[in-house]
Short mmCIF file of C-alpha atoms and ligand atoms in Angstrom, two decimals:
data_model
loop_
_atom_site.label_atom_id
_atom_site.label_comp_id
_atom_site.label_asym_id
_atom_site.label_seq_id
_atom_site.Cartn_x
_atom_site.Cartn_y
_atom_site.Cartn_z
CA MET A 8 50.77 21.79 -59.39
CA ASN A 9 51.12 22.82 -55.81
CA PHE A 10 48.15 23.68 -53.71
CA ILE A 11 49.20 25.29 -50.19
CA ILE A 12 46.18 25.40 -47.90
CA THR A 13 46.60 26.68 -44.24
CA SER A 14 44.46 26.67 -41.08
CA PRO A 15 45.12 29.61 -38.70
CA LEU A 16 48.13 28.89 -36.32
CA TYR A 17 46.18 28.51 -32.99
CA TYR A 18 47.01 30.17 -29.83
CA VAL A 19 48.23 27.86 -27.17
CA ASN A 20 46.64 29.62 -24.30
CA ASP A 21 44.37 26.54 -23.95
CA LYS A 22 43.91 23.09 -25.60
CA PRO A 23 41.75 23.12 -28.99
CA HIS A 24 38.23 24.24 -28.60
CA LEU A 25 35.31 23.58 -30.89
CA GLY A 26 36.11 26.55 -33.09
CA SER A 27 39.58 25.44 -33.95
CA VAL A 28 38.30 21.86 -34.52
CA TYR A 29 35.82 23.33 -37.01
CA THR A 30 38.34 25.47 -38.98
CA THR A 31 40.80 22.50 -39.16
CA ILE A 32 38.10 20.02 -40.38
CA ILE A 33 37.08 22.44 -43.05
CA CYS A 34 40.85 22.59 -44.20
CA ASP A 35 41.19 18.94 -44.03
CA SER A 36 38.35 18.25 -46.16
CA ILE A 37 39.52 20.69 -48.78
CA ALA A 38 42.98 19.32 -48.66
CA ARG A 39 41.66 15.62 -49.20
CA TYR A 40 39.71 16.72 -52.01
CA LYS A 41 42.50 18.60 -53.88
CA ARG A 42 44.62 15.54 -53.15
CA LEU A 43 42.09 13.39 -54.81
CA ARG A 44 42.07 15.77 -57.83
CA GLU A 45 45.57 15.16 -58.23
CA GLU A 46 46.90 18.24 -56.68
CA ASN A 47 50.37 18.20 -54.83
CA VAL A 48 48.77 19.66 -51.51
CA LEU A 49 50.77 21.15 -48.72
CA PHE A 50 48.43 21.42 -45.72
CA ILE A 51 49.85 23.70 -43.11
CA THR A 52 48.67 23.97 -39.48
CA GLY A 53 50.49 24.85 -36.25
CA VAL A 54 50.55 27.16 -33.19
CA ASP A 55 50.82 30.84 -32.39
CA GLU A 56 52.92 30.75 -29.21
CA HIS A 57 54.11 34.27 -28.34
CA GLY A 58 52.43 37.37 -26.89
CA LEU A 59 50.85 38.73 -23.83
CA LYS A 60 47.94 36.27 -23.75
CA ILE A 61 50.34 33.28 -23.60
CA GLN A 62 52.74 34.90 -21.25
CA ARG A 63 49.89 35.58 -18.82
CA THR A 64 48.43 32.01 -19.06
CA ALA A 65 51.84 30.61 -18.32
CA ILE A 66 52.41 32.74 -15.36
CA ASN A 67 48.90 31.88 -14.04
CA ASN A 68 49.79 28.22 -14.21
CA GLY A 69 53.04 28.84 -12.46
CA ILE A 70 55.43 27.56 -15.17
CA SER A 71 57.60 29.43 -17.81
CA PRO A 72 56.10 30.36 -21.12
CA LYS A 73 58.36 27.87 -22.71
CA GLU A 74 57.46 25.04 -20.64
CA HIS A 75 53.55 25.96 -21.19
CA CYS A 76 54.09 26.15 -24.84
CA ASP A 77 55.90 22.96 -25.19
CA GLU A 78 53.06 21.29 -23.24
CA VAL A 79 50.06 22.85 -25.22
CA SER A 80 51.72 22.51 -28.62
CA ASP A 81 52.14 18.83 -28.23
CA ILE A 82 48.51 18.57 -27.27
CA PHE A 83 47.49 20.28 -30.52
CA LYS A 84 49.71 18.06 -32.58
CA LYS A 85 48.39 15.12 -30.92
CA ASN A 86 45.05 16.04 -31.24
CA TRP A 87 44.92 16.62 -34.78
CA THR A 88 46.15 13.12 -35.17
CA LYS A 89 43.21 11.76 -33.13
CA TRP A 90 40.79 13.98 -35.51
CA ASN A 91 42.56 12.26 -38.48
CA ILE A 92 43.60 15.45 -39.76
CA SER A 93 45.86 15.08 -42.78
CA PHE A 94 48.19 18.06 -42.10
CA ASN A 95 51.64 18.08 -43.90
CA LYS A 96 53.39 20.60 -41.86
CA PHE A 97 52.93 21.69 -38.26
CA ILE A 98 54.74 24.97 -37.48
CA ARG A 99 55.53 26.34 -34.17
CA THR A 100 56.32 30.13 -34.06
CA THR A 101 58.85 29.51 -31.08
CA SER A 102 61.08 27.42 -33.60
CA GLN A 103 64.29 28.66 -34.61
CA GLU A 104 63.53 28.17 -38.36
CA HIS A 105 60.62 30.52 -37.98
CA LYS A 106 62.64 33.12 -36.01
CA LYS A 107 65.07 33.31 -38.89
CA VAL A 108 62.31 33.85 -41.27
CA VAL A 109 60.90 36.85 -39.21
CA TYR A 110 64.13 38.43 -39.23
CA GLU A 111 64.66 38.23 -43.02
CA PHE A 112 61.25 39.60 -43.45
CA TYR A 113 61.83 42.37 -41.03
CA GLU A 114 64.84 43.42 -42.81
CA LYS A 115 62.78 43.42 -46.35
CA VAL A 116 60.22 45.60 -44.90
CA LYS A 117 62.71 48.07 -43.49
CA GLU A 118 64.40 48.25 -46.90
CA SER A 119 61.09 49.25 -48.26
CA ASN A 120 61.16 52.23 -45.60
CA ASP A 121 58.09 50.84 -44.19
CA ILE A 122 59.00 50.80 -40.39
CA TYR A 123 59.31 53.94 -38.13
CA MET A 124 59.19 54.60 -34.43
CA GLY A 125 55.92 56.10 -33.02
CA THR A 126 53.54 56.13 -30.14
CA GLN A 127 50.84 53.73 -29.63
CA LYS A 128 48.05 54.91 -27.58
CA GLY A 129 44.79 52.97 -27.27
CA TRP A 130 42.59 50.30 -25.63
CA TYR A 131 43.84 46.83 -26.28
CA CYS A 132 42.18 43.22 -26.04
CA VAL A 133 44.65 40.70 -24.77
CA GLY A 134 42.38 37.98 -25.99
CA CYS A 135 42.27 39.19 -29.53
CA GLU A 136 45.89 40.45 -29.13
CA GLU A 137 44.53 43.82 -30.86
CA PHE A 138 43.77 47.44 -30.65
CA LYS A 139 40.34 48.13 -30.69
CA ASP A 140 38.70 51.09 -32.75
CA ASN A 141 36.76 53.55 -31.02
CA PRO A 142 35.99 52.06 -27.84
CA ASP A 143 34.73 55.35 -26.58
CA ASN A 144 31.61 54.69 -28.73
CA SER A 145 30.71 51.64 -26.83
CA PRO A 146 29.06 51.69 -23.48
CA SER A 147 31.71 49.67 -21.72
CA ARG A 148 35.33 49.29 -22.50
CA GLN A 149 34.93 45.71 -23.38
CA CYS A 150 35.95 43.50 -26.17
CA PRO A 151 32.74 42.59 -28.03
CA ILE A 152 34.25 39.10 -28.88
CA HIS A 153 35.89 38.15 -25.27
CA LYS A 154 33.65 40.44 -23.14
CA LYS A 155 36.70 41.23 -21.09
CA ASN A 156 37.92 44.61 -20.20
CA LEU A 157 40.17 46.41 -22.65
CA GLU A 158 43.68 47.74 -21.38
CA TRP A 159 45.09 51.03 -21.91
CA LYS A 160 48.30 51.24 -23.48
CA ASN A 161 50.54 54.08 -24.15
CA GLU A 162 54.14 53.06 -25.44
CA SER A 163 56.64 53.70 -27.99
CA ASN A 164 56.35 51.13 -30.74
CA LEU A 165 57.61 50.49 -34.20
CA PHE A 166 54.98 51.09 -36.89
CA PHE A 167 54.39 49.41 -40.21
CA ARG A 168 53.31 51.85 -42.98
CA LEU A 169 49.96 50.19 -43.76
CA SER A 170 48.67 53.48 -45.07
CA LYS A 171 51.02 53.30 -48.03
CA TYR A 172 49.44 50.22 -49.24
CA GLN A 173 45.87 51.73 -49.43
CA LYS A 174 45.70 51.43 -53.21
CA ASP A 175 47.23 48.00 -53.46
CA ILE A 176 44.75 46.68 -50.93
CA GLU A 177 41.82 48.24 -52.67
CA GLU A 178 42.85 46.68 -55.97
CA LEU A 179 43.37 43.21 -54.25
CA ILE A 180 39.96 43.14 -52.58
CA LYS A 181 38.27 44.23 -55.76
CA ASN A 182 38.92 40.77 -57.25
CA PRO A 183 35.80 38.77 -56.01
CA ASP A 184 37.90 35.78 -55.65
CA PHE A 185 40.24 37.20 -53.11
CA ILE A 186 37.85 37.11 -50.01
CA GLU A 187 35.09 34.70 -49.76
CA PRO A 188 32.10 34.37 -49.09
CA LYS A 189 30.61 37.61 -50.21
CA GLU A 190 29.33 39.02 -46.81
CA ARG A 191 32.88 38.61 -45.50
CA ARG A 192 34.37 40.56 -48.46
CA ASN A 193 31.74 43.50 -47.97
CA GLU A 194 32.91 43.96 -44.43
CA ILE A 195 36.52 44.30 -45.56
CA ILE A 196 35.76 46.48 -48.54
CA ASN A 197 33.81 48.76 -46.17
CA PHE A 198 36.64 48.92 -43.62
CA VAL A 199 39.21 49.83 -46.23
CA SER A 200 37.16 52.52 -47.71
CA LYS A 201 37.43 54.34 -44.31
CA GLY A 202 41.22 54.67 -44.90
CA LEU A 203 43.97 52.46 -43.47
CA LYS A 204 46.04 53.34 -40.56
CA ASP A 205 49.54 52.28 -39.72
CA PHE A 206 49.87 49.72 -37.05
CA SER A 207 52.46 48.90 -34.48
CA ILE A 208 54.54 45.93 -34.95
CA SER A 209 56.63 45.64 -31.82
CA ARG A 210 55.75 45.84 -28.05
CA THR A 211 57.94 46.99 -24.98
CA ASN A 212 57.16 45.45 -21.67
CA LEU A 213 56.65 42.11 -23.27
CA ASP A 214 59.29 39.38 -23.00
CA TRP A 215 57.49 36.52 -24.48
CA GLY A 216 58.28 37.23 -28.11
CA ILE A 217 60.77 37.50 -30.83
CA ARG A 218 63.30 40.28 -30.03
CA VAL A 219 63.42 42.95 -32.63
CA PRO A 220 67.04 42.84 -33.73
CA ASP A 221 67.86 46.51 -33.94
CA HIS A 222 65.77 47.49 -30.84
CA LEU A 223 66.34 44.92 -28.22
CA ASN A 224 63.78 46.12 -25.81
CA HIS A 225 61.20 45.45 -28.05
CA THR A 226 59.60 42.14 -29.07
CA PHE A 227 57.62 41.80 -32.18
CA TYR A 228 53.99 42.13 -32.11
CA VAL A 229 52.35 38.67 -31.97
CA TRP A 230 50.51 39.05 -35.23
CA PHE A 231 53.54 40.29 -37.23
CA ASP A 232 55.31 37.20 -35.92
CA ALA A 233 52.50 34.68 -36.34
CA LEU A 234 51.43 35.43 -39.89
CA LEU A 235 54.83 34.78 -40.99
CA GLY A 236 54.36 31.15 -39.83
CA TYR A 237 52.59 30.42 -42.99
CA VAL A 238 55.82 31.29 -44.97
CA SER A 239 58.08 29.58 -42.71
CA ALA A 240 56.20 26.39 -42.53
CA ILE A 241 57.00 25.87 -46.16
CA SER A 242 60.64 25.23 -45.85
CA SER A 243 60.68 24.67 -42.01
CA THR A 244 61.93 21.32 -42.24
CA ASP A 245 64.88 22.16 -44.44
CA ASN A 246 68.19 23.03 -42.78
CA ASN A 247 68.27 26.31 -44.44
CA CYS A 248 64.74 27.32 -43.94
CA SER A 249 64.51 30.93 -45.49
CA LEU A 250 62.03 33.34 -47.31
CA ASP A 251 63.62 32.54 -50.63
CA LEU A 252 63.36 28.84 -50.09
CA SER A 253 59.78 29.16 -49.10
CA ILE A 254 59.14 31.09 -52.23
CA GLU A 255 61.02 28.47 -54.33
CA SER A 256 58.74 25.82 -52.76
CA GLY A 257 55.57 27.40 -53.71
CA TRP A 258 54.57 30.55 -51.90
CA PRO A 259 52.05 32.25 -52.07
CA ALA A 260 49.53 30.12 -50.35
CA ASN A 261 46.45 29.27 -52.42
CA LEU A 262 44.01 29.31 -49.42
CA HIS A 263 44.05 30.71 -45.82
CA ILE A 264 41.03 29.42 -43.92
CA ILE A 265 40.12 31.33 -40.90
CA GLY A 266 37.25 32.46 -38.85
CA LYS A 267 35.60 35.91 -39.50
CA ASP A 268 37.18 37.39 -36.31
CA ILE A 269 40.62 37.28 -37.77
CA LEU A 270 39.76 38.46 -41.23
CA ARG A 271 41.36 41.73 -41.04
CA PHE A 272 44.70 40.53 -40.29
CA HIS A 273 44.59 38.09 -43.16
CA ALA A 274 43.02 40.23 -45.85
CA ILE A 275 44.58 43.66 -45.23
CA TYR A 276 47.59 43.61 -42.87
CA TRP A 277 49.06 40.43 -44.24
CA PRO A 278 48.92 41.29 -48.01
CA ALA A 279 50.40 44.68 -47.31
CA MET A 280 53.27 43.32 -45.24
CA LEU A 281 53.91 40.74 -47.88
CA ILE A 282 53.75 43.41 -50.76
CA SER A 283 56.06 45.49 -48.67
CA ALA A 284 58.61 42.59 -48.55
CA GLY A 285 58.33 42.22 -52.36
CA MET A 286 56.33 38.82 -51.93
CA LYS A 287 53.05 37.77 -53.35
CA PRO A 288 49.72 38.15 -51.31
CA PRO A 289 47.89 34.80 -50.79
CA LYS A 290 45.61 33.83 -53.40
CA LYS A 291 42.39 33.67 -51.39
CA ILE A 292 41.11 33.96 -47.97
CA LEU A 293 37.93 31.84 -46.81
CA GLY A 294 36.38 33.37 -43.69
CA HIS A 295 34.06 31.07 -41.95
CA GLY A 296 31.27 31.89 -39.32
CA PHE A 297 31.04 31.20 -35.61
CA LEU A 298 29.57 28.40 -33.88
CA THR A 299 27.09 28.92 -30.99
CA ARG A 300 25.83 26.31 -28.79
CA GLU A 301 21.92 25.87 -28.50
CA GLY A 302 21.64 29.36 -30.03
CA GLN A 303 24.08 31.03 -27.37
CA LYS A 304 27.51 32.31 -27.66
CA MET A 305 30.04 29.78 -26.27
CA GLY A 306 31.90 31.17 -23.36
CA LYS A 307 33.64 30.03 -20.05
CA SER A 308 31.55 32.49 -18.15
CA LEU A 309 28.38 30.94 -19.73
CA GLY A 310 29.67 27.66 -18.74
CA ASN A 311 28.41 26.16 -22.13
CA VAL A 312 31.73 25.62 -23.77
CA LEU A 313 31.46 22.26 -25.79
CA ASP A 314 34.64 20.39 -25.23
CA PRO A 315 35.48 18.74 -28.68
CA GLU A 316 37.54 16.02 -26.83
CA ILE A 317 34.28 14.75 -25.10
CA LEU A 318 32.47 15.10 -28.45
CA LEU A 319 35.23 12.94 -30.04
CA ASN A 320 35.27 10.34 -27.37
CA LYS A 321 31.58 9.99 -27.27
CA TYR A 322 30.70 10.15 -30.99
CA GLY A 323 33.73 9.68 -33.00
CA GLU A 324 35.46 12.17 -35.25
CA GLU A 325 33.49 11.23 -38.45
CA ALA A 326 29.96 12.08 -36.64
CA VAL A 327 31.23 15.35 -35.61
CA ARG A 328 32.74 16.20 -39.19
CA TRP A 329 29.41 15.31 -40.77
CA TYR A 330 27.59 17.74 -38.62
CA LEU A 331 29.96 20.59 -39.11
CA LEU A 332 30.61 20.21 -42.67
CA LYS A 333 27.15 19.14 -43.82
CA ASP A 334 24.92 21.19 -41.51
CA ILE A 335 26.68 24.53 -41.59
CA SER A 336 27.19 26.77 -44.50
CA ILE A 337 30.94 27.89 -44.38
CA GLY A 338 29.92 31.62 -44.83
CA SER A 339 27.41 31.71 -41.93
CA ASP A 340 27.22 31.27 -38.10
CA GLY A 341 26.39 27.70 -37.09
CA ASP A 342 24.60 26.34 -34.16
CA PHE A 343 25.69 23.15 -32.30
CA GLN A 344 22.34 21.44 -30.96
CA ASP A 345 22.69 18.17 -29.12
CA ARG A 346 19.28 16.82 -30.28
CA ARG A 347 19.90 17.93 -33.92
CA PHE A 348 23.41 16.48 -33.86
CA VAL A 349 22.03 12.89 -32.92
CA ASP A 350 19.14 13.31 -35.40
CA ILE A 351 21.38 14.11 -38.17
CA ILE A 352 23.78 11.36 -37.64
CA ASN A 353 21.06 8.86 -37.23
CA ASN A 354 19.01 10.00 -40.26
CA ASP A 355 21.72 10.75 -42.72
CA LEU A 356 24.55 8.36 -41.86
CA ALA A 357 22.96 5.48 -39.96
CA ASN A 358 19.54 5.20 -41.84
CA THR A 359 19.63 6.82 -45.37
CA ILE A 360 23.23 5.76 -46.26
CA GLY A 361 24.00 2.90 -43.72
CA ASN A 362 20.63 1.01 -44.00
CA LEU A 363 20.52 1.30 -47.83
CA LEU A 364 24.01 -0.32 -48.13
CA ASN A 365 23.26 -2.85 -45.44
CA ARG A 366 19.78 -4.26 -46.66
CA THR A 367 20.91 -4.28 -50.31
CA ILE A 368 23.88 -6.12 -49.57
CA SER A 369 21.85 -8.63 -47.62
CA MET A 370 19.45 -9.06 -50.54
CA SER A 371 22.32 -9.55 -52.91
CA ARG A 372 23.88 -12.15 -50.74
CA LYS A 373 20.76 -14.17 -50.25
CA TRP A 374 19.50 -14.06 -54.02
CA PHE A 375 22.74 -14.18 -55.73
CA ASN A 376 25.26 -16.68 -53.78
CA ASN A 377 26.87 -14.03 -51.43
CA GLN A 378 27.93 -11.91 -54.54
CA THR A 379 26.91 -8.89 -56.70
CA PRO A 380 24.62 -9.84 -59.29
CA SER A 381 25.78 -10.52 -62.86
CA ILE A 382 23.72 -8.35 -65.36
CA SER A 383 23.18 -8.61 -69.05
CA GLU A 384 23.46 -4.83 -69.74
CA LYS A 385 24.14 -1.76 -67.62
CA ILE A 386 21.29 0.02 -69.63
CA ASN A 387 20.51 3.65 -69.16
CA ASN A 388 18.04 4.47 -66.71
CA GLU A 389 16.94 7.06 -64.04
CA ILE A 390 19.53 6.11 -61.58
CA ILE A 391 22.40 6.80 -63.75
CA THR A 392 20.85 10.09 -64.79
CA LEU A 393 20.49 10.85 -61.02
CA ALA A 394 23.92 9.90 -60.22
CA ASN A 395 25.55 11.93 -63.02
CA ASN A 396 23.74 14.85 -62.01
CA SER A 397 24.66 14.57 -58.25
CA ILE A 398 28.36 13.91 -59.26
CA LYS A 399 28.62 17.07 -61.38
CA ASN A 400 26.83 19.33 -58.65
CA TYR A 401 29.13 18.03 -56.08
CA LEU A 402 32.23 18.71 -57.96
CA ILE A 403 31.07 22.25 -58.76
CA TYR A 404 30.26 22.94 -55.11
CA PHE A 405 33.49 21.42 -53.94
CA ASP A 406 35.37 23.48 -56.34
CA ASN A 407 33.75 26.40 -54.93
CA TYR A 408 34.31 25.29 -51.17
CA LYS A 409 30.39 24.94 -50.63
CA LEU A 410 31.14 21.76 -48.49
CA ASP A 411 27.63 21.67 -47.08
CA LYS A 412 26.07 21.89 -50.45
CA ALA A 413 28.41 18.93 -51.62
CA SER A 414 27.39 16.85 -48.78
CA ASN A 415 23.71 17.61 -49.16
CA GLU A 416 24.15 16.63 -52.83
CA ILE A 417 25.36 13.00 -51.64
CA LEU A 418 22.51 12.87 -49.05
CA ASN A 419 20.07 13.69 -51.74
CA PHE A 420 21.25 11.06 -54.14
CA ALA A 421 21.18 8.55 -51.25
CA THR A 422 17.41 9.71 -50.49
CA ASN A 423 16.65 9.31 -54.29
CA VAL A 424 18.29 5.76 -54.37
CA ASN A 425 16.15 4.60 -51.31
CA LEU A 426 13.05 5.92 -53.24
CA TYR A 427 13.90 4.00 -56.35
CA LEU A 428 14.51 0.65 -54.40
CA ASN A 429 11.19 1.24 -52.37
CA LYS A 430 9.39 1.90 -55.59
CA LYS A 431 10.79 -1.08 -57.35
CA GLU A 432 10.22 -3.61 -54.56
CA PRO A 433 12.61 -6.18 -55.64
CA TRP A 434 11.66 -8.27 -52.55
CA SER A 435 8.20 -8.76 -54.28
CA LEU A 436 9.60 -9.17 -57.82
CA ILE A 437 11.89 -12.05 -56.74
CA LYS A 438 9.04 -14.11 -55.87
CA ASP A 439 8.40 -14.91 -59.74
CA ASP A 440 11.45 -16.24 -61.67
CA LYS A 441 10.59 -14.41 -64.64
CA ASN A 442 11.60 -11.07 -63.06
CA ILE A 443 15.02 -12.43 -62.19
CA ASN A 444 16.92 -10.12 -64.58
CA GLU A 445 14.92 -7.05 -63.51
CA VAL A 446 15.83 -7.77 -59.90
CA LYS A 447 19.50 -8.11 -60.73
CA LEU A 448 19.37 -4.82 -62.52
CA ILE A 449 17.80 -3.01 -59.61
CA ILE A 450 20.17 -4.63 -57.10
CA TYR A 451 23.23 -3.82 -59.12
CA ASN A 452 22.15 -0.12 -59.58
CA VAL A 453 21.69 0.46 -55.83
CA LEU A 454 24.99 -1.24 -54.92
CA GLU A 455 26.75 0.74 -57.62
CA SER A 456 25.06 4.00 -56.38
CA THR A 457 26.24 3.19 -52.74
CA ARG A 458 29.68 2.81 -54.44
CA ILE A 459 29.50 6.13 -55.90
CA ILE A 460 28.22 7.54 -52.56
CA GLY A 461 31.08 6.00 -50.81
CA THR A 462 33.55 7.46 -53.39
CA LEU A 463 32.09 10.98 -53.17
CA MET A 464 32.35 10.72 -49.19
CA GLN A 465 36.15 10.26 -49.43
CA PRO A 466 37.18 13.95 -48.71
CA ILE A 467 34.37 14.54 -46.25
CA LEU A 468 34.20 11.24 -44.12
CA PRO A 469 37.30 9.21 -45.01
CA GLU A 470 36.80 6.29 -42.68
CA PHE A 471 32.98 6.10 -43.45
CA SER A 472 33.80 6.05 -47.02
CA ASN A 473 36.41 3.21 -46.58
CA LYS A 474 33.87 1.18 -44.79
CA ILE A 475 31.19 1.47 -47.53
CA LEU A 476 33.80 0.58 -50.29
CA TYR A 477 35.02 -2.38 -48.09
CA GLN A 478 31.63 -3.88 -47.66
CA LEU A 479 30.90 -3.75 -51.34
CA GLY A 480 34.23 -5.47 -52.14
CA ALA A 481 35.18 -2.44 -54.31
CA GLN A 482 38.33 -1.81 -52.91
CA ASN A 483 40.36 -2.48 -56.06
CA ILE A 484 38.76 0.24 -57.87
CA GLU A 485 40.59 2.43 -55.37
CA LYS A 486 43.62 2.10 -57.80
CA ARG A 487 42.11 4.29 -60.33
CA ASP A 488 42.26 8.03 -60.36
CA TRP A 489 39.35 9.41 -58.21
CA GLU A 490 37.49 11.15 -60.90
CA LYS A 491 37.45 8.16 -63.03
CA ARG A 492 36.08 6.07 -60.06
CA LEU A 493 33.00 8.18 -60.30
CA ASN A 494 32.28 6.55 -63.75
CA TRP A 495 29.04 4.41 -63.67
CA GLY A 496 29.31 0.70 -63.75
CA LEU A 497 32.70 0.06 -62.14
CA LEU A 498 31.40 -2.29 -59.37
CA PRO A 499 32.34 -5.84 -60.38
CA GLU A 500 29.70 -8.13 -61.29
CA SER A 501 29.52 -11.62 -59.63
CA ASN A 502 31.90 -10.28 -56.94
CA ASP A 503 32.11 -11.71 -53.38
CA LEU A 504 30.15 -9.50 -50.86
CA PRO A 505 31.57 -9.61 -47.11
CA THR A 506 28.72 -10.20 -44.46
CA PRO A 507 27.29 -6.88 -43.95
CA ILE A 508 27.95 -5.03 -40.72
CA PRO A 509 26.63 -1.43 -39.68
CA ILE A 510 28.97 1.10 -40.86
CA ILE A 511 27.97 3.22 -38.22
CA SER A 512 26.03 2.95 -35.00
CA LYS A 513 22.98 4.66 -34.06
CA LEU A 514 23.28 7.64 -31.41
CA ASP A 515 21.25 7.82 -28.28
CA TYR A 516 19.86 10.91 -26.81
CA GLU A 517 21.14 11.52 -23.22
N1 MSP B 9 46.42 32.89 -33.44
C1 MSP B 9 45.42 33.51 -34.03
C2 MSP B 9 45.46 33.08 -35.68
C3 MSP B 9 46.84 33.39 -36.11
S1 MSP B 9 46.84 32.83 -37.67
C4 MSP B 9 48.58 33.35 -38.27
C5 MSP B 9 44.13 33.02 -33.52
N2 MSP B 9 43.93 31.97 -32.94
S2 MSP B 9 42.82 31.23 -32.13
O1 MSP B 9 43.13 30.05 -31.64
O2 MSP B 9 42.15 32.26 -31.20
O3 MSP B 9 41.75 31.15 -33.18
C6 MSP B 9 41.73 29.95 -34.21
C7 MSP B 9 40.56 29.95 -34.85
O4 MSP B 9 39.32 29.56 -34.33
C8 MSP B 9 40.05 31.29 -35.65
O5 MSP B 9 39.88 30.86 -37.20
C9 MSP B 9 38.77 31.65 -34.94
O6 MSP B 9 37.95 32.46 -35.87
C10 MSP B 9 38.23 30.19 -34.69
N3 MSP B 9 37.18 30.22 -33.69
C11 MSP B 9 37.47 30.79 -32.30
N4 MSP B 9 36.07 30.70 -31.72
C12 MSP B 9 35.07 30.32 -32.65
C13 MSP B 9 33.79 29.80 -32.60
N5 MSP B 9 33.03 29.99 -31.55
N6 MSP B 9 33.26 29.37 -33.88
C14 MSP B 9 33.98 29.17 -34.88
N7 MSP B 9 35.41 29.37 -34.96
C15 MSP B 9 35.78 30.21 -34.08
O7 MSP B 9 43.09 33.77 -33.60
#
């Protein structure tokens, strides 16, 4: 079965910011999970290169939009490799393949009689590339997201008959699975209930865009163009990239992951455009919250923008992943706090999991000839029950994209294993020979628990997971299918254990 998952296609006005890193990490973790669950995953990411915002950025930098886009698109692609993002397709909206798909799509929408010429008057935010509703109600004509002045536009544009799809969209969003989480869905239900208005899909006075074939002084509105990137990406590496080929190859997408600011485009405009072209809407839209820093909105004017590259170089990608995935619930806004970041990495990864692994391997090596112990029987005990409960909950959480809860489930299990080890005190028991079988069992149970922890970590922290399994000499178990690797008792007995090395270094406050 195919599972198509997409990140937004990022604007190339600047290099990746923490928001784009956050969205992409969520996608990556879900894509990895689905692959482990034996799905044939197509993970699409890419860049959104047209529009006024990009044109202006290029002009300000004194280069052509094309040169600017080539440069920044390359930065994005390289960056995702540095973050160990397992994308399968990277689409650029300036590619010829994409342009072809936009043309084809436009013809289909025209055939449905959904395009007409009208006049677009209103206040426009270049940052959002969006007309804003009722700015007269706000004290200043500023974009609430970008805090920049809106621009007045009054031009002849081509319009898309969104209003015609009122009923279809109402029907679609009735399905509680279509938009998640609930809060996001409610926002959309509320917006749709006020009645959908047609929106303009072309611009005049803007060169940097795909020309509308039958109105050559117009370029396509950047959102009309960019959303189609999800479709063109599917067949983009084929010579004959086309709408039909993308449909044959798996459209509709199973999951669009986006931030809450671009929900309307994905949950309303996009499905309506697709229905108009005779195509299926995506199956699910997952809208995450916004990141703030030390409780404040991040912004250039506030001077508090957190550069993800600095975080990456200083702490490595997995520390950042753990913080973003484990500490922030996808539906809510999340705050990035330096102190909390250091505490979480040290407590969760270095102490609760890393130390547990390290000290138990050391005990096992010391007492059992540098090997895992051999035990007479893997008898049922409290640890097995804890492991199975955690695995069950973890799978349910992951299937419902509650990545924070799934991560916390691993951590809770690790905390309980630490408690078990401390309660059993094998270091005291070993002093008396008659306890040897009991000590063997305790050590085996703890090592096997860390193997389960390592296996559960795989889609969340792939490198950290590899390191755990390597330290346990458990790489061979990797050959089985992932869910079976979660069965208790697969850690081989009397198996060589490599010298333990810390799997993550503790971080310092600065
Ligand atoms: N180009 C459009 C998307 C087109 S999809 C066909 C776009 N690009 S963006 O680069 O501005 O935004 C990309 C993503 O970053 C969005 O999902 C947005 O919600 C997210 N974030 C931007 N700032 C953010 C935070 N401060 N916190 C979390 N995510 C935020 O929109």
